[in-house]
Tab-separated table of N, CA and C in Angstrom:
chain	number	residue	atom	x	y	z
A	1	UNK	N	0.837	-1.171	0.000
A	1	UNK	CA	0.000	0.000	0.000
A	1	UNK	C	0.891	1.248	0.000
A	2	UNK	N	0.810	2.494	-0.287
A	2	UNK	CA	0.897	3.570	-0.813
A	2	UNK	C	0.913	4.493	0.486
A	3	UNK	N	1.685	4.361	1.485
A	3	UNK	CA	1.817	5.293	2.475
A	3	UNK	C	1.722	6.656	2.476
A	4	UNK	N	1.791	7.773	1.629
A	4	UNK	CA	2.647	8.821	0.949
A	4	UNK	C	0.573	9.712	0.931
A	5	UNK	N	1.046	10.821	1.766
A	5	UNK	CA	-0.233	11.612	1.371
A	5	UNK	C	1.015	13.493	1.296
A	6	UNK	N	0.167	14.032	0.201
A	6	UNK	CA	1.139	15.393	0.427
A	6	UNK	C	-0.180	16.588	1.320
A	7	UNK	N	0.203	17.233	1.797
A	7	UNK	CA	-0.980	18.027	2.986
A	7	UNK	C	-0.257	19.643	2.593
A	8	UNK	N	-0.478	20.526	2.966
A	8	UNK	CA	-0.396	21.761	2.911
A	8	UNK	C	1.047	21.992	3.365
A	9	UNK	N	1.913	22.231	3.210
A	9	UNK	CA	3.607	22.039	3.447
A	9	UNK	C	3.988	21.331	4.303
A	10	UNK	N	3.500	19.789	3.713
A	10	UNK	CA	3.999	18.658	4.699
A	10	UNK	C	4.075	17.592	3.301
A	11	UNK	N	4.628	16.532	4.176
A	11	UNK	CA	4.137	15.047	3.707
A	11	UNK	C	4.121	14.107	4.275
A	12	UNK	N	3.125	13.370	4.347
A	12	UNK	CA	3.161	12.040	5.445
A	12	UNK	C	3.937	10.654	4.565
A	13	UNK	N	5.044	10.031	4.636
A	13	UNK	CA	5.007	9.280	3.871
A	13	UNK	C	6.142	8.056	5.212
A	14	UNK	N	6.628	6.753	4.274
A	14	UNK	CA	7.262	5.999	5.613
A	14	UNK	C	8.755	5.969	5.567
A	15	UNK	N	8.992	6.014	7.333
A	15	UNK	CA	10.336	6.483	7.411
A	15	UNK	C	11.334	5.384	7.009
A	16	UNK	N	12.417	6.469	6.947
A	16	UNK	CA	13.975	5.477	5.575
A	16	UNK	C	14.749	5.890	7.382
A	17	UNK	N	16.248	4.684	6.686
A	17	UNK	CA	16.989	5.163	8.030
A	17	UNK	C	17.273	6.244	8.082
A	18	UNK	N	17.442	7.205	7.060
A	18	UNK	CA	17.890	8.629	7.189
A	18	UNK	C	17.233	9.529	7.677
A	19	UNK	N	16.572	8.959	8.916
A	19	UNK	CA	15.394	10.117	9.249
A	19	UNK	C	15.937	9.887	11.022
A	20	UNK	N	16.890	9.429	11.225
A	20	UNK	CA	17.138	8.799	12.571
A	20	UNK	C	17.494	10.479	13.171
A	21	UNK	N	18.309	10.576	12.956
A	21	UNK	CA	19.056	12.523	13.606
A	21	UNK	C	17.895	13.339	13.798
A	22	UNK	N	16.848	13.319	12.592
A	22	UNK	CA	15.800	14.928	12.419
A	22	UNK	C	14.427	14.193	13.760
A	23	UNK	N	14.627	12.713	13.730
A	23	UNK	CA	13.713	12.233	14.763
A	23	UNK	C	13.633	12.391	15.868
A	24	UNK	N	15.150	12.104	16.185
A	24	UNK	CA	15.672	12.510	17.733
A	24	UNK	C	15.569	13.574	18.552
A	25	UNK	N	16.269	14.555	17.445
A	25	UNK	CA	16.315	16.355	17.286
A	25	UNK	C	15.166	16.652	17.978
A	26	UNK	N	14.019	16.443	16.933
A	26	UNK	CA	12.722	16.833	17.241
A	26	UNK	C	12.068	16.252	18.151
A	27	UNK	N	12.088	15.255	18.746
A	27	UNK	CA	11.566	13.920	19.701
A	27	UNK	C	11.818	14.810	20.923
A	28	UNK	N	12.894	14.768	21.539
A	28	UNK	CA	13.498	15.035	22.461
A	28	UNK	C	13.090	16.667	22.953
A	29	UNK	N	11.886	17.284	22.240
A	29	UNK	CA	11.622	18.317	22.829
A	29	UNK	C	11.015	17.824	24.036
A	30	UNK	N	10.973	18.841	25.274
A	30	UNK	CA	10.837	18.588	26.405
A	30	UNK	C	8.686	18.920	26.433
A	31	UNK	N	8.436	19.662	25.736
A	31	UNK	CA	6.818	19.904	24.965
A	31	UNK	C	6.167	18.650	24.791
A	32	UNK	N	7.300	17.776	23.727
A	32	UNK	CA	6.693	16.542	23.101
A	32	UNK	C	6.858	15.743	24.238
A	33	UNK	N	7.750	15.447	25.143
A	33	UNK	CA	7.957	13.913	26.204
A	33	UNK	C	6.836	14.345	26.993
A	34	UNK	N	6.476	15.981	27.360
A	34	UNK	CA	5.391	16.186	28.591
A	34	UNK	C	3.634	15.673	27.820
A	35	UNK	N	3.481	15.495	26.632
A	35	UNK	CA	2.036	15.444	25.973
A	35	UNK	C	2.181	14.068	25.391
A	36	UNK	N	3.244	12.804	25.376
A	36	UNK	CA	3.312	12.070	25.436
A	36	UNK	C	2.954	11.005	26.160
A	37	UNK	N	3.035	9.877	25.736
A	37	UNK	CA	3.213	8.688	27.096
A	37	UNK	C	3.759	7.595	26.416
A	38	UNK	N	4.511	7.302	25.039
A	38	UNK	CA	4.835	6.143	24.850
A	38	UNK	C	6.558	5.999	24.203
A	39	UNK	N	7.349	7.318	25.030
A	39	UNK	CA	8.279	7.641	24.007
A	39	UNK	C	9.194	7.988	25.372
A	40	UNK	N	10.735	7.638	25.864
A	40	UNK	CA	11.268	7.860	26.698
A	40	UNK	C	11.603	9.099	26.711
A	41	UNK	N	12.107	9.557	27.798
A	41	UNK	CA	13.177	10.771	28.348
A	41	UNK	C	13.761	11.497	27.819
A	42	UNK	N	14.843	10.604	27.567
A	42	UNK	CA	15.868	10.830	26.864
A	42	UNK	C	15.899	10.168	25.534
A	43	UNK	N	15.774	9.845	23.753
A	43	UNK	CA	15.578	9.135	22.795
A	43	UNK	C	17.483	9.225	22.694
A	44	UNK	N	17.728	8.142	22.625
A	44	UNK	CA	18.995	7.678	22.115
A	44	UNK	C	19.274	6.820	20.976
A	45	UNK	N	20.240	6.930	19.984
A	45	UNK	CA	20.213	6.531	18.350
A	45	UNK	C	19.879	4.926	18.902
A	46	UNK	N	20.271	4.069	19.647
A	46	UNK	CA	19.858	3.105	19.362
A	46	UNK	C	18.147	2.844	19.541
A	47	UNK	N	17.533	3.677	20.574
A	47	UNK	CA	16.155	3.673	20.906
A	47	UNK	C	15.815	3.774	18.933
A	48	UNK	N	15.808	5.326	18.633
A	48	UNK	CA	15.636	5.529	17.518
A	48	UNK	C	15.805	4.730	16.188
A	49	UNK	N	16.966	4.111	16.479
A	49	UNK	CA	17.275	3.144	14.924
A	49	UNK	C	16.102	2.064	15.239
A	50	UNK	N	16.165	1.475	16.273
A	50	UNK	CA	15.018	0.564	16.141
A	50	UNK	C	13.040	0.618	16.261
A	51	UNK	N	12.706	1.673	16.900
A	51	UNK	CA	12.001	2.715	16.004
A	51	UNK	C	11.504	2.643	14.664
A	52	UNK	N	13.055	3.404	14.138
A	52	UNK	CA	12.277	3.578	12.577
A	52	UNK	C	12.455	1.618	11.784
A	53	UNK	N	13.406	1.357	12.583
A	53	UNK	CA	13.579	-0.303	11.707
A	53	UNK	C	12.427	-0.803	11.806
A	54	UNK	N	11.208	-0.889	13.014
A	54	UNK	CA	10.054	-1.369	13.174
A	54	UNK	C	9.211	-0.665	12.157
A	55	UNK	N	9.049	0.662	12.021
A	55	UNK	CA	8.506	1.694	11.143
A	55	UNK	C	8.497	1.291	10.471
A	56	UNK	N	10.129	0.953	9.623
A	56	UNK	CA	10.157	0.769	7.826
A	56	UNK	C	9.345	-0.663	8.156
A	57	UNK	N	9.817	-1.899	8.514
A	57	UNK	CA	9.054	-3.300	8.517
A	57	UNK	C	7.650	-3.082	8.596
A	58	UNK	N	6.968	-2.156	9.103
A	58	UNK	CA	5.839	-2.267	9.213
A	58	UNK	C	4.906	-1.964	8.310
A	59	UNK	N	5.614	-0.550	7.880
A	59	UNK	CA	4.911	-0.139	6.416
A	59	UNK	C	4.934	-1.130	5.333
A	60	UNK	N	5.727	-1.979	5.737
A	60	UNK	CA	6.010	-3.259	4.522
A	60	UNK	C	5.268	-4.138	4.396
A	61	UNK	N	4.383	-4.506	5.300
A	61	UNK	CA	3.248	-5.580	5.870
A	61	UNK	C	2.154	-5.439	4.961
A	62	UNK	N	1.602	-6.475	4.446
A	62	UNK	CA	0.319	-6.470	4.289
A	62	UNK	C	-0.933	-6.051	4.792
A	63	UNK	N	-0.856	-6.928	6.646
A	63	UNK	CA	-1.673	-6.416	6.989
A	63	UNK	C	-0.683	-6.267	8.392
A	64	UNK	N	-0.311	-5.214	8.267
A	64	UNK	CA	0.224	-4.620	10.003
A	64	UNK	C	-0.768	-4.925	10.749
A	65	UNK	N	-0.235	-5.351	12.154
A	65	UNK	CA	-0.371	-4.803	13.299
A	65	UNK	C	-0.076	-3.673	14.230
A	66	UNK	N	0.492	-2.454	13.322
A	66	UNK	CA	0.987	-1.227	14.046
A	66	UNK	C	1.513	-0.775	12.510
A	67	UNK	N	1.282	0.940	12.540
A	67	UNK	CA	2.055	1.418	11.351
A	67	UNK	C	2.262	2.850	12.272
A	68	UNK	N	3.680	3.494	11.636
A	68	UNK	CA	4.329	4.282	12.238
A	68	UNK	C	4.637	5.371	11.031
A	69	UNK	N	4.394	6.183	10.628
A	69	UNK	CA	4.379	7.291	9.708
A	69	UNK	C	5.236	8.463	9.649
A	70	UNK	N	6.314	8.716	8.845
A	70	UNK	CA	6.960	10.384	9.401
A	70	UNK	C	5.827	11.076	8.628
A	71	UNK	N	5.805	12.598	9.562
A	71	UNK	CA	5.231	13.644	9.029
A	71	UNK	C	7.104	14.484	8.712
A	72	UNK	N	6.636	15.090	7.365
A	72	UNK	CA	8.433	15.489	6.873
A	72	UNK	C	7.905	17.077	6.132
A	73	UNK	N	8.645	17.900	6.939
A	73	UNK	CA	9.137	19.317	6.262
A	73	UNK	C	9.912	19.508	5.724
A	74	UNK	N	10.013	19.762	4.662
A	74	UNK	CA	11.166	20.182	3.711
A	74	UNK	C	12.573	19.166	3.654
A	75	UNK	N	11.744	17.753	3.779
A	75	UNK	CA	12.862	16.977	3.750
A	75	UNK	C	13.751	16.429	5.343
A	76	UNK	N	12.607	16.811	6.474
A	76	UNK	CA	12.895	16.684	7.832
A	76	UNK	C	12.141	15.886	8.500
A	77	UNK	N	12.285	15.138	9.471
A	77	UNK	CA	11.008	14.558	9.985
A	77	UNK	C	10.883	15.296	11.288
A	78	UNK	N	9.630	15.966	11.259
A	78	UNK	CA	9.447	16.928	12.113
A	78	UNK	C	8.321	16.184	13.415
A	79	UNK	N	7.798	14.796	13.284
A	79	UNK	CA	6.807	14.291	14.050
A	79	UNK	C	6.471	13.007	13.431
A	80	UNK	N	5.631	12.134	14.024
A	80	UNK	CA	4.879	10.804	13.322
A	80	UNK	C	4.062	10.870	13.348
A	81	UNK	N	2.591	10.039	12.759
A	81	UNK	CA	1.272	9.742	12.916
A	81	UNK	C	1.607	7.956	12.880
A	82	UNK	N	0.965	7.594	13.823
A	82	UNK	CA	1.014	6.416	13.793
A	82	UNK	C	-0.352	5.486	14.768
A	83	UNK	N	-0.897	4.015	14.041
A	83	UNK	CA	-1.629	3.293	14.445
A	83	UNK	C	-0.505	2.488	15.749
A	84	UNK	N	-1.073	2.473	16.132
A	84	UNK	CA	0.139	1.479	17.866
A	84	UNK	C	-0.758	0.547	17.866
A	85	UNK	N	-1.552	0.170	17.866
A	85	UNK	CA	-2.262	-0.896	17.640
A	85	UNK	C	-3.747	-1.231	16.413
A	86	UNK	N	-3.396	-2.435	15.755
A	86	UNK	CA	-4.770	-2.425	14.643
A	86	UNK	C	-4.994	-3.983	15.010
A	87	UNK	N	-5.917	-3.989	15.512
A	87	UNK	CA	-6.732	-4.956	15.969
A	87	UNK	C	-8.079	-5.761	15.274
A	88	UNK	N	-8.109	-5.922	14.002
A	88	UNK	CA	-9.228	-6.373	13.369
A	88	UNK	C	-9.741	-5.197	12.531
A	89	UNK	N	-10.951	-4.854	13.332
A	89	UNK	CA	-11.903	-3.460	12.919
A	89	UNK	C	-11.812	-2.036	13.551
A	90	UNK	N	-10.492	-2.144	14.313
A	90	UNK	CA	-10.088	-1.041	15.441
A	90	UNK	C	-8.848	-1.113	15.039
A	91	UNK	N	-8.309	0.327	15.400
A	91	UNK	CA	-7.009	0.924	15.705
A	91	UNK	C	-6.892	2.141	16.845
A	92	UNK	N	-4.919	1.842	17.293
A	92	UNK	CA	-5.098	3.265	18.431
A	92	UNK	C	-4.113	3.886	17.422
A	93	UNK	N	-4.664	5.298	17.762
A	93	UNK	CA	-3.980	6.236	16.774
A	93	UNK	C	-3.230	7.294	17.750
A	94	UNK	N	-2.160	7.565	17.346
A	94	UNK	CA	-1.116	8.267	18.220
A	94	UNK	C	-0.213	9.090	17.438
A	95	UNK	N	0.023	10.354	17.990
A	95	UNK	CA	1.294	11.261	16.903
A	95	UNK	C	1.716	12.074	18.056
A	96	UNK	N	2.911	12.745	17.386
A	96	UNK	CA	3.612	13.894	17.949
A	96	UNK	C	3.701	14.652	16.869
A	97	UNK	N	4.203	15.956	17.101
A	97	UNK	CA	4.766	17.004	16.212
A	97	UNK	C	5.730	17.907	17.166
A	98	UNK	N	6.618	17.756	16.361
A	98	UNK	CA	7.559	19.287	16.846
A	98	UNK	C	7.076	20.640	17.053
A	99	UNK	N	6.852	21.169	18.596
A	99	UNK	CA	6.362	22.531	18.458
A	99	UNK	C	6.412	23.585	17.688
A	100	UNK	N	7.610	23.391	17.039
A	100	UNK	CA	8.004	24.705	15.957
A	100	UNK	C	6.757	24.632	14.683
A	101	UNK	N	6.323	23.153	14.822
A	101	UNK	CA	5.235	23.724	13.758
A	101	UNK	C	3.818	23.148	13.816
A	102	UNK	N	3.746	23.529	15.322
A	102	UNK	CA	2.750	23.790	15.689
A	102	UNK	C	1.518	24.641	15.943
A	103	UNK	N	0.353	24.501	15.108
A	103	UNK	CA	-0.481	25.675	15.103
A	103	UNK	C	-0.559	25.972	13.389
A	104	UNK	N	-0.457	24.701	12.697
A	104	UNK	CA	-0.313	25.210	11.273
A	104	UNK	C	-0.988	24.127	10.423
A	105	UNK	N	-1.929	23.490	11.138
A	105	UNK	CA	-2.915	22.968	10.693
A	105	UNK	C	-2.507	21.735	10.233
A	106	UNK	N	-1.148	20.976	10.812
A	106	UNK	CA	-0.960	19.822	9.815
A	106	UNK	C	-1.257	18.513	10.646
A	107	UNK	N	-1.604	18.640	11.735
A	107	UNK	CA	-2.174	17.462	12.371
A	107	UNK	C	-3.470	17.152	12.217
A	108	UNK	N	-4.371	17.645	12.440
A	108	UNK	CA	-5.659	17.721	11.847
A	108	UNK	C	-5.773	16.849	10.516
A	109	UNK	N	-4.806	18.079	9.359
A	109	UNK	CA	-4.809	17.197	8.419
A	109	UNK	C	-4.563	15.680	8.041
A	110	UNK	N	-3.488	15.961	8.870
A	110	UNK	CA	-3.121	14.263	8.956
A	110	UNK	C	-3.451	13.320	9.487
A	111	UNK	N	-4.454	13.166	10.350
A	111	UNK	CA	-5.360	12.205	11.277
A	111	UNK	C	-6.520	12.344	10.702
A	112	UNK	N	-6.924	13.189	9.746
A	112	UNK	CA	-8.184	13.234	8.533
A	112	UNK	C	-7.948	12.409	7.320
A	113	UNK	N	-6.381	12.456	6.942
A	113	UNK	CA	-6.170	11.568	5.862
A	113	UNK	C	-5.776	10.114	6.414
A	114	UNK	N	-5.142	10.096	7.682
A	114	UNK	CA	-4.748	8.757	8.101
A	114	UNK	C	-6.397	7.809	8.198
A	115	UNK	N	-7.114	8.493	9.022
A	115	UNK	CA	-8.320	7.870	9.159
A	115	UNK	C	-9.348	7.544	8.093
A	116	UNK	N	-9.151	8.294	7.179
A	116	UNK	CA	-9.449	7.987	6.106
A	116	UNK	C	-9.399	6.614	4.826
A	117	UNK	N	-7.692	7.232	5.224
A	117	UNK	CA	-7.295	5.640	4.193
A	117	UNK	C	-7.037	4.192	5.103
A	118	UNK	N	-7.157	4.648	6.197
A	118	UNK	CA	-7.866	3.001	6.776
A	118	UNK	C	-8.996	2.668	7.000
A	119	UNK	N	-10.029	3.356	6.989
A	119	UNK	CA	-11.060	2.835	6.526
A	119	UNK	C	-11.770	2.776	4.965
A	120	UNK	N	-11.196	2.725	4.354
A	120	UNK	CA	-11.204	2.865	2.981
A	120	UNK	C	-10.322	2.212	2.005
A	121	UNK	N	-8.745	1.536	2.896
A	121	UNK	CA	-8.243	0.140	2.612
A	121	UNK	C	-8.182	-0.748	3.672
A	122	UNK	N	-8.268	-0.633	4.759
A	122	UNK	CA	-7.552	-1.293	5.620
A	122	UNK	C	-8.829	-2.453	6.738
A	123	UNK	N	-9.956	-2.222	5.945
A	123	UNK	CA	-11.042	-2.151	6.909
A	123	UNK	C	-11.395	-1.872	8.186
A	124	UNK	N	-10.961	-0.629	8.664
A	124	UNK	CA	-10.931	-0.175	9.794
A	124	UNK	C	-12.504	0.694	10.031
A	125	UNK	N	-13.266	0.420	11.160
A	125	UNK	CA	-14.244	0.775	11.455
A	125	UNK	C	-14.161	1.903	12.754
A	126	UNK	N	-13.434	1.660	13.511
A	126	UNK	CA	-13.064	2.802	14.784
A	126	UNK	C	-11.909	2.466	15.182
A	127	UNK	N	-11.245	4.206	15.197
A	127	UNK	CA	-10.084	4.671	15.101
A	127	UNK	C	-10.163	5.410	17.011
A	128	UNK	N	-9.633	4.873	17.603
A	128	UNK	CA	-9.544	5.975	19.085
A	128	UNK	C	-7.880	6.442	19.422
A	129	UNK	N	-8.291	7.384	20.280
A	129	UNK	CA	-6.941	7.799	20.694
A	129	UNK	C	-7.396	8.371	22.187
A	130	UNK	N	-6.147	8.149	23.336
A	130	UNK	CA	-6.140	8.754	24.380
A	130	UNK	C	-5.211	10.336	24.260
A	131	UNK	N	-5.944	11.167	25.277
A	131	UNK	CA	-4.930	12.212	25.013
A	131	UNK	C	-5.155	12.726	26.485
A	132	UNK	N	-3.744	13.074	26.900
A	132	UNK	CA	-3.998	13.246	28.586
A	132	UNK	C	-4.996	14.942	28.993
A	133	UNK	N	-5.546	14.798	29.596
A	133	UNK	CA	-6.599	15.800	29.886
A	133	UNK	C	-5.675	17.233	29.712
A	134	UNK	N	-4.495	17.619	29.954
A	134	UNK	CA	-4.446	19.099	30.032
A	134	UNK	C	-3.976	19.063	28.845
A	135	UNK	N	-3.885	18.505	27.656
A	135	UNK	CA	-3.709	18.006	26.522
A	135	UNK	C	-4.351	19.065	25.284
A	136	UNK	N	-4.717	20.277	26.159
A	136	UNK	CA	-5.873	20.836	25.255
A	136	UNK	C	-6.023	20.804	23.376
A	137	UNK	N	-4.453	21.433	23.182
A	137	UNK	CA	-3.994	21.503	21.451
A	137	UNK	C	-4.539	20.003	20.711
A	138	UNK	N	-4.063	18.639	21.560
A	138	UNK	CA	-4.308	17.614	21.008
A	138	UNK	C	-5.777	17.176	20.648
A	139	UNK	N	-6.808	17.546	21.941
A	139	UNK	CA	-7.884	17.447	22.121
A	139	UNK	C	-8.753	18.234	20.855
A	140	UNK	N	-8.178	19.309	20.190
A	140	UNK	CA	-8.415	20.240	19.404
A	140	UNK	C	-8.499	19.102	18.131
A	141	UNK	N	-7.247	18.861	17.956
A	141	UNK	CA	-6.476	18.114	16.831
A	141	UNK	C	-7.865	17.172	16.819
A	142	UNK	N	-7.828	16.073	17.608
A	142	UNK	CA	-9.158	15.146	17.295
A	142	UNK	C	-10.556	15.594	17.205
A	143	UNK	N	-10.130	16.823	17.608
A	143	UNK	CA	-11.922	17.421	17.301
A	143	UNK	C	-12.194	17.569	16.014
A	144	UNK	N	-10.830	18.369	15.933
A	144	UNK	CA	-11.355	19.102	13.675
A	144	UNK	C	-10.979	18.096	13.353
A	145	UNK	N	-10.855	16.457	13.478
A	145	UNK	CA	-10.362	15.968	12.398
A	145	UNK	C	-11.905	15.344	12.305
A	146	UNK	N	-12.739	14.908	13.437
A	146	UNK	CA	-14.530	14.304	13.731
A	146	UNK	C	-14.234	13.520	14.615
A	147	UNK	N	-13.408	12.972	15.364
A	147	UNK	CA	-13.396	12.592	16.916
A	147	UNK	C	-14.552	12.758	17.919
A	148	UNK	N	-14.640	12.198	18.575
A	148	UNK	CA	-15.837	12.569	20.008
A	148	UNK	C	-15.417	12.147	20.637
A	149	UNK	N	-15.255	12.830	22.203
A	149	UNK	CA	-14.936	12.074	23.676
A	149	UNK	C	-15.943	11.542	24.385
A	150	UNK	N	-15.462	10.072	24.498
A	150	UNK	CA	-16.492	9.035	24.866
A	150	UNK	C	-16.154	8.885	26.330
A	151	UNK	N	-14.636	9.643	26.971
A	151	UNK	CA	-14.676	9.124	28.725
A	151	UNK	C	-13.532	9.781	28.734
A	152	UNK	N	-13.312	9.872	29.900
A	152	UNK	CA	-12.157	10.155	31.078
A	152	UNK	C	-11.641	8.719	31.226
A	153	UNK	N	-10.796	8.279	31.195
A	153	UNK	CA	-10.072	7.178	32.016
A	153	UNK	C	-9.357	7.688	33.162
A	154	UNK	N	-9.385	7.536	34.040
A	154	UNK	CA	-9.071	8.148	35.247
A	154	UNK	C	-7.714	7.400	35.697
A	155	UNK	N	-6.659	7.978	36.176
A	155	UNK	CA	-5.261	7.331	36.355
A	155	UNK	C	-4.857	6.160	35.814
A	156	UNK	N	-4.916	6.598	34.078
A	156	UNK	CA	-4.528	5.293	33.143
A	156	UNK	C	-2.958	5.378	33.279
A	157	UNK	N	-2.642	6.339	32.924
A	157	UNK	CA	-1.175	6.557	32.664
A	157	UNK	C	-0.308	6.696	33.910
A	158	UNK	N	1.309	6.388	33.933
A	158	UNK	CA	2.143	6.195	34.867
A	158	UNK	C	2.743	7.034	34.274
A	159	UNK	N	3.428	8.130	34.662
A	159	UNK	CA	4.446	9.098	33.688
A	159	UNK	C	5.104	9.699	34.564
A	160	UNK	N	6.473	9.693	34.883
A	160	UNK	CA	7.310	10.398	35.726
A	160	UNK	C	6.859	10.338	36.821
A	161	UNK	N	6.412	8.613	37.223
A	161	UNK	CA	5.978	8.905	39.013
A	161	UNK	C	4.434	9.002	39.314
A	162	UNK	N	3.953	9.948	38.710
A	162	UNK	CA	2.735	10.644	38.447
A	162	UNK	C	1.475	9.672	37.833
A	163	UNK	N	-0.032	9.271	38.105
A	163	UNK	CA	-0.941	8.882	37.957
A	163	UNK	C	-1.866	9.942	37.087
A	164	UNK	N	-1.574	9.742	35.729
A	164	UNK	CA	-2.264	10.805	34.699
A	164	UNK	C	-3.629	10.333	34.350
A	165	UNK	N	-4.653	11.146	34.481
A	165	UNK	CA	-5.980	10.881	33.346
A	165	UNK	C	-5.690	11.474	32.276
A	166	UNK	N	-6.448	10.816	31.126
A	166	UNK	CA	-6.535	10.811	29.798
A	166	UNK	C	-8.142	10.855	29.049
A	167	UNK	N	-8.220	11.851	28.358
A	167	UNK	CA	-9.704	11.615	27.730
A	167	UNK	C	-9.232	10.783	26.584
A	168	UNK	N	-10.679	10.068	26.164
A	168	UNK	CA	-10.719	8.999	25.099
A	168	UNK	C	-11.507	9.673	23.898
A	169	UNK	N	-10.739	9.231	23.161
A	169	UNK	CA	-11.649	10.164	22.107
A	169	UNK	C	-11.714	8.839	20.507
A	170	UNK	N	-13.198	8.683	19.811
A	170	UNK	CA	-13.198	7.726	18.959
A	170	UNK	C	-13.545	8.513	17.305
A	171	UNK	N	-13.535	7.856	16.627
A	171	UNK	CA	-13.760	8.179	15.291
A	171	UNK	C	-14.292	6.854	14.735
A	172	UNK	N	-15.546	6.807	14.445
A	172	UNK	CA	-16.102	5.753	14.147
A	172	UNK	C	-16.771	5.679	12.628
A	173	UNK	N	-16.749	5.141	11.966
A	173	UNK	CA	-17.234	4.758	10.110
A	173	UNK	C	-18.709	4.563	10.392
């Protein structure tokens, strides 16, 4: 399948090893580890090489069980969109973006086209994502893309010690 969508000065397409440095770079903002929960501390090249090695294998699959996506500026990988889990007729959908380009409409876009072309190849029927409650920008992101929050999960997450809630939010066909 055809990973590759182009969006308003972006492109979502799947990551090569040469994306290991612009991943890290950008990963390792202290913005992205706090609105996170599935990405360490500190990202170190070996964390990273194996990462994108799962990434590239995955995009390669027929039918994945997980797909991992760069979002790329001008030849950078500035963030991912990615399924973390596809389970039959369900997937969890998860991204980051680098703050610097944040506020420029390309997440939205890209969780409009991701959700899209899995239900439209992949037979995917509902798409959810958790996003931790003070999460507001993200919460945004799943709104304009047609998301609805179906719950609070109340101290799902373990993060630095800390017992986080998370709203749930679905996208259903």
């Amino acid at each position: 399948m055809d990973y590759r969508f182009e969006g308003a000065g972006f492109i979502i397409r799947p990551f090569v090893e040469g994306d290991i440095l612009s991943f890290i770079h950008h990963l390792q903002d202290v913005d992205v580890y706090e609105n996170t929960y599935r990405f360490p501390k500190n990202v170190t090249q070996d964390y990273a090489s194996r990462y994108i090695a799962n990434a590239i294998d995955g995009a390669k699959q027929e039918k994945p069980t997980s797909l991992h996506l760069a979002i790329d500026v001008a030849g950078e990988v500035v963030g991912d969109i990615s399924f973390l889990k596809i389970e039959g007729h369900k997937a969890e959908l998860a991204y980051w973006l680098s703050p610097k380009q944040w506020g420029q409409g390309i997440m939205p876009q890209a969780t409009k086209w991701l959700c899209q072309m899995a239900m439209e190849n992949m037979g995917i029927i509902r798409i959810y994502a958790a996003v931790f409650t003070y999460n507001t920008n993200s919460a945004r992101v799943l709104t304009k893309a047609g998301f609805v929050v179906e719950g609070c999960m109340r101290k799902s997450y373990l993060k630095d010690g800390k017992l986080l809630d998370a709203n749930l939010f679905a996208f259903v066909r």
